[in-house]
mmCIF file of C-alpha atoms in Angstrom:
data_model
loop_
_atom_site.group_PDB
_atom_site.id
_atom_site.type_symbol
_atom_site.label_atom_id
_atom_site.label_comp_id
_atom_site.label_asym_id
_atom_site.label_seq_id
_atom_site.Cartn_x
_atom_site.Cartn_y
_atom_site.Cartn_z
ATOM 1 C CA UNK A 1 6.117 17.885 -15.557
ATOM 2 C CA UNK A 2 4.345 19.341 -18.587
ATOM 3 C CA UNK A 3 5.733 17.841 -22.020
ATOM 4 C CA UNK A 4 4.752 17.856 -25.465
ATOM 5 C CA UNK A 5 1.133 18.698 -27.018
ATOM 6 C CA UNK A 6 -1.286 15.329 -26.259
ATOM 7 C CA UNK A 7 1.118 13.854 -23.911
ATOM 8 C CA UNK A 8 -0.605 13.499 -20.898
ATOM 9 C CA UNK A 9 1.906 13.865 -17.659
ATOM 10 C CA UNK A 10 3.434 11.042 -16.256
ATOM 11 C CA UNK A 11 2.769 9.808 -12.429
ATOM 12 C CA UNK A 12 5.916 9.541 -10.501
ATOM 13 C CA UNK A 13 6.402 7.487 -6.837
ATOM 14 C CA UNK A 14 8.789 10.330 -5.637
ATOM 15 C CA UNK A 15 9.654 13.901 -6.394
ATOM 16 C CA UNK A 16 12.739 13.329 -8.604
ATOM 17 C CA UNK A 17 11.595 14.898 -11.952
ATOM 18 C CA UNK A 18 8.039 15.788 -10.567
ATOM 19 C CA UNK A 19 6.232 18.793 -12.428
ATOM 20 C CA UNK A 20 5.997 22.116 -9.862
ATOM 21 C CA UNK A 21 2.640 23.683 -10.215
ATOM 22 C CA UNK A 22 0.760 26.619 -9.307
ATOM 23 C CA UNK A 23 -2.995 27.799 -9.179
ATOM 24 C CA UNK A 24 -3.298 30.869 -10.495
ATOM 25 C CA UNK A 25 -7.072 32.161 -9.960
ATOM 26 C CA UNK A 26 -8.882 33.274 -13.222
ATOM 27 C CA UNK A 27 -12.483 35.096 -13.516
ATOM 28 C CA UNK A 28 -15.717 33.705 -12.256
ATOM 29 C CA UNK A 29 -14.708 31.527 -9.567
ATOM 30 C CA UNK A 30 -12.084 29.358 -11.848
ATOM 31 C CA UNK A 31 -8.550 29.011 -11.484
ATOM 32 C CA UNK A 32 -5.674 27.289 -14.267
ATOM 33 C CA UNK A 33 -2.767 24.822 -12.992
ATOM 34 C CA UNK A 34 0.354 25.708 -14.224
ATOM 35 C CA UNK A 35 3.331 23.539 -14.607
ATOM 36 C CA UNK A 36 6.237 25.969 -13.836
ATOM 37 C CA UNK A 37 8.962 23.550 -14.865
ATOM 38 C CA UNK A 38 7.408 22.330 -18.264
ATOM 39 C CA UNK A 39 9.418 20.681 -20.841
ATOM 40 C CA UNK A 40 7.264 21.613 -23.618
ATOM 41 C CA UNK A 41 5.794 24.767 -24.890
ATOM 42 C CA UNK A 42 2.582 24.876 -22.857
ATOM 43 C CA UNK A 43 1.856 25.678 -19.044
ATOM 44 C CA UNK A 44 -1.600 24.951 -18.437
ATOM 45 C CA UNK A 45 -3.393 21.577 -17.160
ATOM 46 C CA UNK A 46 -6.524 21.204 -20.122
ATOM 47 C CA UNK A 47 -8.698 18.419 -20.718
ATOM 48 C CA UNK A 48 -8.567 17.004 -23.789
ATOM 49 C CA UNK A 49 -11.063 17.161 -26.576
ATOM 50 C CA UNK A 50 -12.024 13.582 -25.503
ATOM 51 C CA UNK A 51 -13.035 14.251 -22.087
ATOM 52 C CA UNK A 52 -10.767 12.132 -20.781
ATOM 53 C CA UNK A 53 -7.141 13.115 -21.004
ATOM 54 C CA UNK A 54 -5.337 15.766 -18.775
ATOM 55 C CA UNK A 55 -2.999 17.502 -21.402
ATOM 56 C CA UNK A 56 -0.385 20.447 -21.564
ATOM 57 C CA UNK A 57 -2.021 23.977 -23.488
ATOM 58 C CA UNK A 58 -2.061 27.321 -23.196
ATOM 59 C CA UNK A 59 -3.191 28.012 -19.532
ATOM 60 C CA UNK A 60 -6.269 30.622 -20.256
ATOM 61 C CA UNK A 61 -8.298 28.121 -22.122
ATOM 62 C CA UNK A 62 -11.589 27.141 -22.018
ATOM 63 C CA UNK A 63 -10.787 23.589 -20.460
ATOM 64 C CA UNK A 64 -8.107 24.688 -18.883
ATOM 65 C CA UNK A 65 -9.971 26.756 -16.325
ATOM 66 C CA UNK A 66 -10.942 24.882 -13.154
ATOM 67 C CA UNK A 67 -13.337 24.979 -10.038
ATOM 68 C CA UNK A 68 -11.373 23.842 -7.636
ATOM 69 C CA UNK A 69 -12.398 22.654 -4.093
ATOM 70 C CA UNK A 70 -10.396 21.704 -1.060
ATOM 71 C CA UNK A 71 -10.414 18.303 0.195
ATOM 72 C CA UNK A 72 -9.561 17.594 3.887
ATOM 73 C CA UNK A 73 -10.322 13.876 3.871
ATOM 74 C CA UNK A 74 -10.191 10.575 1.851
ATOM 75 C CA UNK A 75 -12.542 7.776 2.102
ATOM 76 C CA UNK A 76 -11.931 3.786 1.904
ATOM 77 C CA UNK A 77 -14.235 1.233 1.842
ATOM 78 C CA UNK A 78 -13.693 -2.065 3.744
ATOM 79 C CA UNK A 79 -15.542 -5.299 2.401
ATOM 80 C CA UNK A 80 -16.506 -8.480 3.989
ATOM 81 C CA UNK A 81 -12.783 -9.904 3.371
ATOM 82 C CA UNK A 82 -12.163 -7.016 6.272
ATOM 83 C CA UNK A 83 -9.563 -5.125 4.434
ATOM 84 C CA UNK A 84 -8.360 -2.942 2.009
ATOM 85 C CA UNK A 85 -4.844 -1.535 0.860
ATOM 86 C CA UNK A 86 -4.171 2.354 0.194
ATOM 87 C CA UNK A 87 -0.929 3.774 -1.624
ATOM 88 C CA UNK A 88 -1.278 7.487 -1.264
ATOM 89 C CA UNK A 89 0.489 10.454 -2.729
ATOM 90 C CA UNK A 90 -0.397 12.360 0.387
ATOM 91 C CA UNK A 91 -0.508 11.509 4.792
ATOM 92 C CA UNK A 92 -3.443 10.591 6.212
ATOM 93 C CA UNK A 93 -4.560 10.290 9.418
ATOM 94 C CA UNK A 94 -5.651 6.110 10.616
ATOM 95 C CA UNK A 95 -9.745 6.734 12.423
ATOM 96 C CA UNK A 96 -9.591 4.148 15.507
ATOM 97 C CA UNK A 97 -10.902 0.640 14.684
ATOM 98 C CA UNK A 98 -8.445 0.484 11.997
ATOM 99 C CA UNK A 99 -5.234 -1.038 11.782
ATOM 100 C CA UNK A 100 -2.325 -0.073 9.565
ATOM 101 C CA UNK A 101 0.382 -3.425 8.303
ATOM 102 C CA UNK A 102 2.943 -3.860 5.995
ATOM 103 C CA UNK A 103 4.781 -6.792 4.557
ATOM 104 C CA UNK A 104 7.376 -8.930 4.365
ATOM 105 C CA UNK A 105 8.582 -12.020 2.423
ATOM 106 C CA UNK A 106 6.495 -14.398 1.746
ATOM 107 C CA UNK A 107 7.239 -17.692 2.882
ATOM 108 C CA UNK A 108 6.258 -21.622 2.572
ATOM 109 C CA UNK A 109 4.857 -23.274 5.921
ATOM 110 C CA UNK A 110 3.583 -26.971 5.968
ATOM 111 C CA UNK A 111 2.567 -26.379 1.904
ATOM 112 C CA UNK A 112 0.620 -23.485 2.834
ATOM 113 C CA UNK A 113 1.760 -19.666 1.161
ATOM 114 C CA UNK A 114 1.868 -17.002 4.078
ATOM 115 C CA UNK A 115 2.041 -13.487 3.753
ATOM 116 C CA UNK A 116 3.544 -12.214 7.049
ATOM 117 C CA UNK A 117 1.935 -8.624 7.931
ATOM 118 C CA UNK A 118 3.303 -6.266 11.125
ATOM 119 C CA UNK A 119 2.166 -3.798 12.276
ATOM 120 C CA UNK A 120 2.315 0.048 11.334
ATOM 121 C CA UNK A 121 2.832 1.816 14.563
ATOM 122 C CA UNK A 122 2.058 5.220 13.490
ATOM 123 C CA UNK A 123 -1.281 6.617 13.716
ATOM 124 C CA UNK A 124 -0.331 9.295 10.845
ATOM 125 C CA UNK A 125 0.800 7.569 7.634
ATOM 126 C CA UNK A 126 3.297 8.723 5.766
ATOM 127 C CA UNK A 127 2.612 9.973 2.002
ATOM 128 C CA UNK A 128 4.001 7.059 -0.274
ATOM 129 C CA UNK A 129 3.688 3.610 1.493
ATOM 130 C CA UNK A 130 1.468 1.021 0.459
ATOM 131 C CA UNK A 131 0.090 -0.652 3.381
ATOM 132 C CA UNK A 132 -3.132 -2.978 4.407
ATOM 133 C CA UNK A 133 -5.834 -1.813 6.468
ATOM 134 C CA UNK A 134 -7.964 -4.288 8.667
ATOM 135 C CA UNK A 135 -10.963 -3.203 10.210
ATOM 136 C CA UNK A 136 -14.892 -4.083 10.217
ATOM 137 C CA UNK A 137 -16.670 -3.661 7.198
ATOM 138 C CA UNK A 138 -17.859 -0.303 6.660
ATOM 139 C CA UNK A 139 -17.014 2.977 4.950
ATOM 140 C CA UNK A 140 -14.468 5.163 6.803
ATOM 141 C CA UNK A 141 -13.324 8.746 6.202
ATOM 142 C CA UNK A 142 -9.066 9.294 6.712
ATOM 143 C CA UNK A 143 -8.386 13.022 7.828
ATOM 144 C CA UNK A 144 -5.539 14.596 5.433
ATOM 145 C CA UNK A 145 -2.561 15.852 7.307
ATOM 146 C CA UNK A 146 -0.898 19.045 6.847
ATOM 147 C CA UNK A 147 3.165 18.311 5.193
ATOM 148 C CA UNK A 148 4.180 20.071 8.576
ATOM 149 C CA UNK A 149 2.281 17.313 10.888
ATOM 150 C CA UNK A 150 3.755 14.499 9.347
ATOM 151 C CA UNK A 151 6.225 12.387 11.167
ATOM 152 C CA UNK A 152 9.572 11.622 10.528
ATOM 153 C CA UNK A 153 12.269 9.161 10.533
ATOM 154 C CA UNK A 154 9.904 6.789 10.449
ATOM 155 C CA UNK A 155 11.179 3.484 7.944
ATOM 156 C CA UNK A 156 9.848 -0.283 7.965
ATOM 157 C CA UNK A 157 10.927 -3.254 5.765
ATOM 158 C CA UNK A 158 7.620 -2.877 3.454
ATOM 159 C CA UNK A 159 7.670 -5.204 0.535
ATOM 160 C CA UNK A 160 4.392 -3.951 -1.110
ATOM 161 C CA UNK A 161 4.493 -2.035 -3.943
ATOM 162 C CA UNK A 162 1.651 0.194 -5.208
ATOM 163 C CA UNK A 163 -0.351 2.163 -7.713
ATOM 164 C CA UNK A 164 -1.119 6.158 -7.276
ATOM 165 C CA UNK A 165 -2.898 6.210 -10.497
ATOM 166 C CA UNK A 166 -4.356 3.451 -12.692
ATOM 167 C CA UNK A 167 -1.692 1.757 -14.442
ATOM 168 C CA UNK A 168 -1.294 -1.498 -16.856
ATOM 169 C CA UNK A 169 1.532 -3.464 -14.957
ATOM 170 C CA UNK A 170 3.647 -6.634 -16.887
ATOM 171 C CA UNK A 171 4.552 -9.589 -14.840
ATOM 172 C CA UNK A 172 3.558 -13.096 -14.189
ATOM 173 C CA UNK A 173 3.920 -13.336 -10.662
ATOM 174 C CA UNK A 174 1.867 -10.086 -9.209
ATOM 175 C CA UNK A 175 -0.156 -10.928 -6.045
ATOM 176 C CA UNK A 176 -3.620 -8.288 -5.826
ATOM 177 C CA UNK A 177 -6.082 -7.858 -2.853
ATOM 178 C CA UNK A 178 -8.425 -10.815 -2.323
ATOM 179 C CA UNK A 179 -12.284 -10.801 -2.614
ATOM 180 C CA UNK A 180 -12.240 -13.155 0.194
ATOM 181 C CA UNK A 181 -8.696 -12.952 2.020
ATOM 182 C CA UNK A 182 -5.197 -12.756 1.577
ATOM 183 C CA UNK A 183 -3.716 -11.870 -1.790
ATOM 184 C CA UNK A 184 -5.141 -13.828 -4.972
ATOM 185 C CA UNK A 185 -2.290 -14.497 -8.119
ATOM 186 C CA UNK A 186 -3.258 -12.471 -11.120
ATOM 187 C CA UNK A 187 -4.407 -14.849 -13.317
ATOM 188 C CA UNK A 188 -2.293 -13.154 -16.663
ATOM 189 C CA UNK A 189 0.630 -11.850 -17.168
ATOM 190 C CA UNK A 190 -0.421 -8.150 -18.091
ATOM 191 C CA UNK A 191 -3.660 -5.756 -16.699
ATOM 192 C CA UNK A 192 -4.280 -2.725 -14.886
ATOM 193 C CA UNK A 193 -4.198 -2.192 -11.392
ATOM 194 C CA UNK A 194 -6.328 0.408 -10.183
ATOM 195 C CA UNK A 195 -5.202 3.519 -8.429
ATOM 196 C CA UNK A 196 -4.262 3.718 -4.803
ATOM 197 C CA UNK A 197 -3.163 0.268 -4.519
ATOM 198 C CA UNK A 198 -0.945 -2.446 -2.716
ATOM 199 C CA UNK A 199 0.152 -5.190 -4.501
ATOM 200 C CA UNK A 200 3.034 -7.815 -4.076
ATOM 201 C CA UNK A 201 5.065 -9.771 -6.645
ATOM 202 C CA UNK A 202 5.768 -13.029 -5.305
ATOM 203 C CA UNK A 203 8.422 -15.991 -6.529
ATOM 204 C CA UNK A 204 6.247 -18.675 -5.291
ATOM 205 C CA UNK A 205 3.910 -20.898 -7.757
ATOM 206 C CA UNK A 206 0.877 -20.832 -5.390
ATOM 207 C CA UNK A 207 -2.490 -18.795 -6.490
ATOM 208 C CA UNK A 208 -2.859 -17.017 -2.599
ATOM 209 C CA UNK A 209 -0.791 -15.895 -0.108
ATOM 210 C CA UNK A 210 -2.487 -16.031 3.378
ATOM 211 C CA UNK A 211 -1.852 -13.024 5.960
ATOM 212 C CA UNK A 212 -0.248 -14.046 9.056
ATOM 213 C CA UNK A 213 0.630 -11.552 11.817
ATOM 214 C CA UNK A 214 2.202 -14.431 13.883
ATOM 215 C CA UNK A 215 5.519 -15.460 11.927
ATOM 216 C CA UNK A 216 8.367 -13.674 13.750
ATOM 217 C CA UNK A 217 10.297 -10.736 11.838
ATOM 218 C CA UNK A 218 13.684 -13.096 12.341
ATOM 219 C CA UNK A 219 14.298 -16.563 13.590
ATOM 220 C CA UNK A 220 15.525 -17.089 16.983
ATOM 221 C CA UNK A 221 17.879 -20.115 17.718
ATOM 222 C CA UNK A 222 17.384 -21.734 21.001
ATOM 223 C CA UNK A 223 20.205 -21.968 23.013
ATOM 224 C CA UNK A 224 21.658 -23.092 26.284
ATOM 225 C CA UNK A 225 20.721 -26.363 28.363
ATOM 226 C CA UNK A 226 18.201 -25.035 29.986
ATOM 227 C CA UNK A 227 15.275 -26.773 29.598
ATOM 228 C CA UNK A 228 12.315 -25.191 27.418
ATOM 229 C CA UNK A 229 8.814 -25.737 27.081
ATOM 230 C CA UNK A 230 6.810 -25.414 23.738
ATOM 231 C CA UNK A 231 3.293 -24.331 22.970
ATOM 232 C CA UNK A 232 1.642 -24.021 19.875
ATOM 233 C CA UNK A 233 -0.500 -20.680 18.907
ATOM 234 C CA UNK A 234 -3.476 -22.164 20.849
ATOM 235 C CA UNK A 235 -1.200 -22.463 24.161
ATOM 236 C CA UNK A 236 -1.168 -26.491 24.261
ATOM 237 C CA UNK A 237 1.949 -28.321 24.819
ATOM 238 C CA UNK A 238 3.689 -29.787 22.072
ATOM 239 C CA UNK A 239 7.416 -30.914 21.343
ATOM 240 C CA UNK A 240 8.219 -29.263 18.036
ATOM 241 C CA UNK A 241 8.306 -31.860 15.832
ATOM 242 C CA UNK A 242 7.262 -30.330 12.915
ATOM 243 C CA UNK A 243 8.204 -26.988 11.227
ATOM 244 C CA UNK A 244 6.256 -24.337 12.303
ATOM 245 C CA UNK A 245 5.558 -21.551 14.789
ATOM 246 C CA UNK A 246 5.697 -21.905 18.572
ATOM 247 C CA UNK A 247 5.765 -20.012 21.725
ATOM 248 C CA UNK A 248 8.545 -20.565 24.533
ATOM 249 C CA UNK A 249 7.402 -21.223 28.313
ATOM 250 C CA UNK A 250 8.976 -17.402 28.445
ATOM 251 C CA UNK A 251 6.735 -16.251 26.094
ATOM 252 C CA UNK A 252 9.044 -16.194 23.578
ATOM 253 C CA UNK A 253 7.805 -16.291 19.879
ATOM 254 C CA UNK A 254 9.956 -18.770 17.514
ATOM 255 C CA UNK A 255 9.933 -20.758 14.378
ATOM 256 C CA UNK A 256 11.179 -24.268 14.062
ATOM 257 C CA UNK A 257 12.207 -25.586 10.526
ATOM 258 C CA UNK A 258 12.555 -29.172 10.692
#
């Protein structure tokens, strides 16, 4: 909510402590934002002297008069690495050609860093999860959806965190989107991170983690004395000798740590 003169709001992840606002329309087409449970002495959304900072004052000011339009959509942008992450305060609907993942733990296979990303089965995403989106490069426009339309009791295991406004975030071991592929290590220990982001803080000393759709979401322990066959992700034979991921002769996916 609304503080102190100069202090501009904060940005929360959920609605515990979140500022409740109104738009009350004004004359000639403008309307303020009011903060109806402010902590300071002023209700209105201005913009600072500076041009740059969203402050609390008095709500019939000048700059604190706003056009306001609606907005029914919001755009992302895809690059030749073929994805891009959103975090959003609000649920959009996913266009076809794009696919929704999330994450979980990273993990070490034959020296090599792996990100392991599953799917997002939901074609509406729910406000508040920071997820990857593949898809060809392009520009692509993500239909809002209404608070009614969203669905729910809908959870997955996500271990992305994420930005909904531009923020400078501490720590040595944050993991950002890739130019190229994968996630790239932050090179120092402090930065912002723009808005509307995924990120991932990861343990490991290596500089990328590499997605990988194909490492199981638990490890399955073959039993019994039946006899089973293993293939490798290309379908040719192999014994399992090495760690690594296979696929039974019942098409069963595993992952061998030797």
């Amino acid at each position: 909510p609304l503080g102190n003169n100069e202090t501009q709001p904060t940005v929360s992840n959920t609605t515990d402590g979140a500022g409740i606002w109104s738009i009350t329309p004004r004359t000639s087409g403008k309307s303020s934002i009011v903060c109806t449970n402010k902590t300071g002495s002023n209700v209105g959304l201005h913009l600072s002297g500076d041009n740059v900072r969203l402050v609390p004052w008095t709500a019939d000011a000048a700059a604190s008069l706003w056009y306001l339009e609606p907005v029914d959509s919001f755009s992302i942008t895809i690059g030749n690495n073929a994805y891009t992450t959103i975090h959003l305060p609000f649920g959009v609907i996913l266009p076809e050609g794009l696919e929704a993942y999330y994450a979980g733990p990273a993990t070490r296979i034959e020296e090599v860093d792996y990100l392991p990303i599953y799917r997002y089965e939901e074609t509406v995403i729910t406000p508040g999860i920071p997820l990857i989106i593949i898809g060809e490069k392009g520009t692509y426009s993500l239909a809002i959806t209404k608070p009614e339309d969203l669905p729910t009791g809908h959870t997955c295991d996500n271990k992305l965190l994420g930005t909904l406004k531009a923020q400078s975030i501490s720590g040595k071991n944050i993991y950002l989107p890739n130019t190229t592929s994968g996630f790239k290590k932050r090179t120092s220990s402090s930065g912002s991170i723009s808005a509307n982001t995924a990120y991932y803080i990861n343990e490991g000393t290596g500089s990328t983690l590499t997605f990988n759709k194909d490492i199981p979401l638990s490890i399955t322990t073959l039993e019994g004395t039946k006899p089973i066959r293993l293939y490798d992700l290309q379908g040719n034979p192999t014994e399992g000798t090495t760690t690594g991921i296979f696929v039974t002769s019942e098409g069963q996916k595993v992952w061998i740590k030797r």
